[in-house]
Coordinates of C-alpha atoms and ligand atoms in Angstrom, one line a residue:
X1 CA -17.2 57.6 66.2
X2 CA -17.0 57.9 62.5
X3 CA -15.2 55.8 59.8
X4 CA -11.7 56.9 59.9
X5 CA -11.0 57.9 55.8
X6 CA -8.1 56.4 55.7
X7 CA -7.4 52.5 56.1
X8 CA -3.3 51.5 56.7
X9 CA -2.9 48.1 56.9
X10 CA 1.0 47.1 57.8
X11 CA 2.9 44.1 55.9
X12 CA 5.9 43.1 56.0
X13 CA 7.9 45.8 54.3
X14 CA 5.1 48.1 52.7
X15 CA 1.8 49.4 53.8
X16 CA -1.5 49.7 51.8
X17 CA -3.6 52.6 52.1
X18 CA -7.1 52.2 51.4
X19 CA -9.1 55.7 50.7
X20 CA -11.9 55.1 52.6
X21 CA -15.0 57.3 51.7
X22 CA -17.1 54.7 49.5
X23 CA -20.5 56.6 49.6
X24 CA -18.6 59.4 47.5
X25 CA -16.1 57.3 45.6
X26 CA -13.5 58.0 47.8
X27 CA -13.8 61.7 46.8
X28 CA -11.3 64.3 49.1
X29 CA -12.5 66.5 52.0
X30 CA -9.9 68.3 54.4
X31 CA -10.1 65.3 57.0
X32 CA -9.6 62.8 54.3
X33 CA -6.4 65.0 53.1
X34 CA -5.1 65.3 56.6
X35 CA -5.5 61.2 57.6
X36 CA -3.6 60.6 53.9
X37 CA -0.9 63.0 54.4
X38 CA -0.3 61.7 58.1
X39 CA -0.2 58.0 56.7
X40 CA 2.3 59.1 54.3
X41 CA 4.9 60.7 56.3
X42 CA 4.6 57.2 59.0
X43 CA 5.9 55.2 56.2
X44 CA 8.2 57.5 55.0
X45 CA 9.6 57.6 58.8
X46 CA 8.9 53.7 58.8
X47 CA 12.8 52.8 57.6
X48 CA 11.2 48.7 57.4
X49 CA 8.1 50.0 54.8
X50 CA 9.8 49.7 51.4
X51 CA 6.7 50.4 49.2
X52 CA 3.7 52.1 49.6
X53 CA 0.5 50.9 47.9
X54 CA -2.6 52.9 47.2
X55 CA -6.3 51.3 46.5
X56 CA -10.1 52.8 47.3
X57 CA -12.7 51.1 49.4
X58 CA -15.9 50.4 47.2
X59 CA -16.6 50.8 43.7
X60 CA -14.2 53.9 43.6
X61 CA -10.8 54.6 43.3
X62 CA -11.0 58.4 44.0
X63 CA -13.8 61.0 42.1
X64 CA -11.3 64.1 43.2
X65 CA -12.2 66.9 45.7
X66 CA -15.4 66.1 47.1
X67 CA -18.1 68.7 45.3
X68 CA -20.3 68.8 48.1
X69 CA -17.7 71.0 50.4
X70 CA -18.3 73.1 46.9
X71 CA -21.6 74.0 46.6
X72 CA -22.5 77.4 47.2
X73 CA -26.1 78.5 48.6
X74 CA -28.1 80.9 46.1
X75 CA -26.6 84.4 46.2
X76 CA -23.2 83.2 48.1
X77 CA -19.9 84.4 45.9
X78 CA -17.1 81.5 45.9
X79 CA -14.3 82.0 48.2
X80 CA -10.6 81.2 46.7
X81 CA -9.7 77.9 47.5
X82 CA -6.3 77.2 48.7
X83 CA -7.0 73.3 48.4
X84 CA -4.3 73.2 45.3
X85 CA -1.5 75.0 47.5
X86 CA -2.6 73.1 51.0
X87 CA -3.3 69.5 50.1
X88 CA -3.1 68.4 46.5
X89 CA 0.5 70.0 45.8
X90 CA 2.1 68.6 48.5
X91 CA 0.8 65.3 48.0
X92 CA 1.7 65.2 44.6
X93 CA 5.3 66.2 45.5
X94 CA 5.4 64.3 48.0
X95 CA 4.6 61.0 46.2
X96 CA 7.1 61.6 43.6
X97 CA 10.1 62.3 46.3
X98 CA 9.1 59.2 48.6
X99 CA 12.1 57.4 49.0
X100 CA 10.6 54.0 47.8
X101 CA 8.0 52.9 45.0
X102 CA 4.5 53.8 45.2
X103 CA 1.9 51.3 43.6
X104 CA -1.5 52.7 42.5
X105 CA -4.1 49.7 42.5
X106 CA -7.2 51.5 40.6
X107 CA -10.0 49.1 42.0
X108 CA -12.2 51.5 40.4
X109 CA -13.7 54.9 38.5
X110 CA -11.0 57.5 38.7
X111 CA -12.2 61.2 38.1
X112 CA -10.5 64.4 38.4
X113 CA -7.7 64.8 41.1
X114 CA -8.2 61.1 41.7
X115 CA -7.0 60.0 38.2
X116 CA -3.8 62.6 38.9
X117 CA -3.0 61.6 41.8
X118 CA -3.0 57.8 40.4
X119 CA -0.7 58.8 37.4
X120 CA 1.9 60.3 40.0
X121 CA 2.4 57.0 41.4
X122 CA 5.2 55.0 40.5
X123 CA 3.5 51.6 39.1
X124 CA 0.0 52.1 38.2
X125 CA -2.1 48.6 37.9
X126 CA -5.9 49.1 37.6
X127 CA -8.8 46.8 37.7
X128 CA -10.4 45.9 34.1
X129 CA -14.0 47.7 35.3
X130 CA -11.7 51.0 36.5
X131 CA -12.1 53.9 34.1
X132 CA -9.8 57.1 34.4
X133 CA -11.8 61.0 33.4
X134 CA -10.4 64.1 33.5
X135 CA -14.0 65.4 34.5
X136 CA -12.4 69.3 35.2
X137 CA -13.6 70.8 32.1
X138 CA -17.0 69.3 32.9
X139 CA -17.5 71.9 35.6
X140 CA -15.4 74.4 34.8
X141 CA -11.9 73.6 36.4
X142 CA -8.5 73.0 34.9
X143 CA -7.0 70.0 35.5
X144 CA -4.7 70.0 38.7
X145 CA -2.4 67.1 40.9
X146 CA 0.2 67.3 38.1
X147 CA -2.0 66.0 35.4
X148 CA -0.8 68.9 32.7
X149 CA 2.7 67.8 33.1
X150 CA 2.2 64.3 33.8
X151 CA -0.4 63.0 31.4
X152 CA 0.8 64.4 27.9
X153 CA 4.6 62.7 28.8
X154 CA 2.6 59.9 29.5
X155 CA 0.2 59.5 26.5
X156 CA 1.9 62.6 24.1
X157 CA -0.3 65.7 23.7
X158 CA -2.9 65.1 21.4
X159 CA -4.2 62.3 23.9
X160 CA -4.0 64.6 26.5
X161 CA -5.2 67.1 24.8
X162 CA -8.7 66.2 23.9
X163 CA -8.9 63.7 27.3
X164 CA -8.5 67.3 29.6
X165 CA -10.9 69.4 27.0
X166 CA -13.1 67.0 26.2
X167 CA -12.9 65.5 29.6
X168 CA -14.0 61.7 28.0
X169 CA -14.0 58.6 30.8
X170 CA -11.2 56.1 28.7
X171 CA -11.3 52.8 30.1
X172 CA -8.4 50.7 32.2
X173 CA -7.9 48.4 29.1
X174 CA -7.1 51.7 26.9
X175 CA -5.3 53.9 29.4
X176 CA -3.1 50.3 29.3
X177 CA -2.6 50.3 25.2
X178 CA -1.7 53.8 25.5
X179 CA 0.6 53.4 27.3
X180 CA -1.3 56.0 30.2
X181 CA -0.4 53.1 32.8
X182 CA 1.8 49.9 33.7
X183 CA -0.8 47.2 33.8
X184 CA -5.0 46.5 33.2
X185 CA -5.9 43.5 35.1
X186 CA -9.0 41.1 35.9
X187 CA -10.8 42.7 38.5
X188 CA -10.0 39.3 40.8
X189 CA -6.3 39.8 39.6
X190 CA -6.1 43.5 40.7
X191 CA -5.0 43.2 44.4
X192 CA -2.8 40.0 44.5
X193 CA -1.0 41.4 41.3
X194 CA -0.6 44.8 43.3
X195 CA 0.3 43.0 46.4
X196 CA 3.3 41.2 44.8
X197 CA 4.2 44.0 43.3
X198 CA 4.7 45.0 46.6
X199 CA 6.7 42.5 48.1
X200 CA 8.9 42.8 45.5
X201 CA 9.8 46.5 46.2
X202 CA 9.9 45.2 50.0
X203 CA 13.1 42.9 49.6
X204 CA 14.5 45.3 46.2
X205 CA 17.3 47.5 46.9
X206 CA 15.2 50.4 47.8
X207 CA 18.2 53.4 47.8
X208 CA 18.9 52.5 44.5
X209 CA 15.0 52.4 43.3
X210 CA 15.2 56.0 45.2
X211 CA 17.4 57.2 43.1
X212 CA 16.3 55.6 39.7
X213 CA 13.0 57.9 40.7
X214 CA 14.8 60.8 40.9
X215 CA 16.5 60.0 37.7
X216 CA 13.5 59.4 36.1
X217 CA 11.3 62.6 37.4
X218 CA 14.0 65.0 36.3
X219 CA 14.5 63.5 33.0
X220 CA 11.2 65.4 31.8
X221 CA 13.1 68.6 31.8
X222 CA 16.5 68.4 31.5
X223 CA 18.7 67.9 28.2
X224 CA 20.8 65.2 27.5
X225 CA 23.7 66.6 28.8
X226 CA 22.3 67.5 32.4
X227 CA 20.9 64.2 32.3
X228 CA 24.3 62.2 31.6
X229 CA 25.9 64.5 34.8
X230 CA 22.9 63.2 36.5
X231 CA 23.3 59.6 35.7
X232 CA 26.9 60.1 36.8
X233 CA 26.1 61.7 40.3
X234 CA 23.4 59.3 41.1
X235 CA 26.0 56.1 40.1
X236 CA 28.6 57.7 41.6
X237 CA 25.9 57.2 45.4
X238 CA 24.5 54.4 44.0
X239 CA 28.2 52.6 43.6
X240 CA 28.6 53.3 47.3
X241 CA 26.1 52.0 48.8
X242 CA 26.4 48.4 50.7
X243 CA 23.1 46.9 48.8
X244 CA 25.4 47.3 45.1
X245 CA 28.2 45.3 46.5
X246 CA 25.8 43.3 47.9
X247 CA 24.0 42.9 44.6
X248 CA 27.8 41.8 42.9
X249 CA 28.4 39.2 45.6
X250 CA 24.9 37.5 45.3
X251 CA 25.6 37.7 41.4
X252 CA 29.0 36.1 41.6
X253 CA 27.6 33.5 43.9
X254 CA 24.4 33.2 42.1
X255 CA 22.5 33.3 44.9
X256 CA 19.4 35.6 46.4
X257 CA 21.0 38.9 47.3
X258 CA 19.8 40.2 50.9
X259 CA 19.6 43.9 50.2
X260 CA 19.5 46.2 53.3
X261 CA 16.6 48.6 51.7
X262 CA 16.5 52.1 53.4
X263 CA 18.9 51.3 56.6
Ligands
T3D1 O1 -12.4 73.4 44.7 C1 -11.2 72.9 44.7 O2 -10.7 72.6 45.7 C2 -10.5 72.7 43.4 C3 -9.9 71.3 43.3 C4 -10.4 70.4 42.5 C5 -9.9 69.0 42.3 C6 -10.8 68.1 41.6 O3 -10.7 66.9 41.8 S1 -12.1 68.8 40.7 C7 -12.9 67.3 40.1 C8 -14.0 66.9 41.1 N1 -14.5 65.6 40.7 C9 -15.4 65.5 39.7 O4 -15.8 66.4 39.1 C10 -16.0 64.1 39.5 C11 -17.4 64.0 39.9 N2 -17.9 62.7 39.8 C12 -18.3 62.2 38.7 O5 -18.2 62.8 37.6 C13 -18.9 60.8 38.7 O6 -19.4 60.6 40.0 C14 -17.9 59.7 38.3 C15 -17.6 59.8 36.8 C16 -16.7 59.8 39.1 C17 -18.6 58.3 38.6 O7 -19.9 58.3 38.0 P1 -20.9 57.2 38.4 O8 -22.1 57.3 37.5 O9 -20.2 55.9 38.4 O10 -21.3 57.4 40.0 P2 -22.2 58.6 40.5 O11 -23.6 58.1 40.7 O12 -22.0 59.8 39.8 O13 -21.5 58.8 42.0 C18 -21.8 57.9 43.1 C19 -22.0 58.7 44.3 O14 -20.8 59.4 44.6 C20 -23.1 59.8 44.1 O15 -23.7 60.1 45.4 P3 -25.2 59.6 45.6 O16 -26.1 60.2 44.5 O17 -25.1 58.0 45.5 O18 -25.5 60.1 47.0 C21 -22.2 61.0 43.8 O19 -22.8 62.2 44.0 C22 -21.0 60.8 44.7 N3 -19.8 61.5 44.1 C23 -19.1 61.1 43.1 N4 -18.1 62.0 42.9 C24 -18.2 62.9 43.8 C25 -19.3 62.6 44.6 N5 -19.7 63.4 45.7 C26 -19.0 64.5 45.9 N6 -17.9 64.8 45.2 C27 -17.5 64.1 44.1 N7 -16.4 64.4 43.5

């Protein structure tokens, strides 16, 4: 039997997911899309797993869609590819809309879809020796997993800008000063950071960290105004909900407040 491509290892509260394809850096193929997408929706029907955290096996993070599904024989014309639509979409969207924090621990090289789908995660942390390339324009591609919308909010356009056209590798300890990610760590530091980053989410009060998310993701397009009416609404659920007046108890007792998470 082979390797599965996908590693989920349970703790108490969140699950890691390890990509698992270390002879191509982690690199996407249909089977490795389908194992990720099915570990995805089992935490998000997991009401115990409060965070989700993301890392590659190897020396790689992710190097994108694998090119060797690609490759055309001589003469053969390319075929659309609904990859975009079927698997990287989706995942994107669905990271974004998970009802609890994702962590992206980059343990290594990032390259094309893998560097997107990293910068659609929640709390990026990557390893000092990780680098992140937007290696599309290198064979022709446009960048895709979100990465025009997310990376130029994230680093302002003329960063993004030349990164996409240029398609440059920029290390973790720059991606970190730009501002491109939370966190560039000693390699050794990388997975017990991430980890207790973790099990924080995992005892946080995860409704309200649902809804900061959503806050934060439609903040990118509306104005100030929609925004405020958004705050409002969100408050107005977030007021309600047993984990704040749990929160204003433990505060009044100064104690540890036991939030309920997602039940
Ligand atoms: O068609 C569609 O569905 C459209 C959707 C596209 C989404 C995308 O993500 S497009 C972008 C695809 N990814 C890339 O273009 C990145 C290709 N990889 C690289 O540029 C480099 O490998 C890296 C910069 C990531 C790392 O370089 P380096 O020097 O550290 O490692 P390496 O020697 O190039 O790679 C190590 C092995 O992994 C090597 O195999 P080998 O020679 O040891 O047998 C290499 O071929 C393999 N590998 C790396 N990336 C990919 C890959 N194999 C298949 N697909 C890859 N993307």
């Amino acid at each position: 039997m082979s390797e599965p491509s996908i590693l989920v290892t349970r703790e108490a509260g969140f699950r890691i997911v390890t990509l698992n394809r270390p002879e191509r850096l982690n690199a996407f193929n249909d089977a490795m899309h389908e194992e990720l997408r099915a570990a995805i929706d089992e935490a998000e029907a997991d009401e115990d797993c409060r965070a989700l955290l993301i890392t590659g096996a190897g020396r790689g993070f992710c190097a994108g869609q694998d090119l060797s599904d690609r490759l055309l024989k001589p003469g053969e014309k390319p075929v659309p590819r609904e990859s975009l639509e079927k698997y990287y979409n989706p995942l994107v969207r669905k990271l974004r809309a998970l009802p609890f924090p994702v962590v992206a621990a980059v343990n290594g090289v990032a390259a094309g879809a893998g560097v997107n789908i990293a910068l659609a995660c929640d709390i990026v942390i990557a390893a000092q020796s990780a680098s992140f390339t937007q290696s599309f324009a290198r064979i022709g591609l446009v960048p895709d997993s979100g990465g025009t919308y997310i990376l130029p909010r994230l680093i302002g356009d003329a960063r993004a800008r030349a990164l996409m056209l240029i398609a440059q590798q920029v290390s973790a300890e720059r991606a970190a000063e730009w501002g491109m990610i939370w966190r560039c760590l000693n390699d050794k530091d990388l997975m017990p950071e991430a980890i207790r980053t973790c099990q924080h989410f995992a005892t946080a009060p995860t409704q309200g960290l649902a809804l900061i998310k959503r806050a934060l993701d439609a903040s990118a397009t509306n104005s100030l105004d929609e925004q405020l009416d958004l705050e409002r609404d969100l408050q107005r659920e977030a007021v309600m909900s047993p984990d704040y007046a749990e929160g204003v108890r433990a505060f009044m007792e100064k104690r540890k407040p036991h939030f309920r998470g997602r039940k």
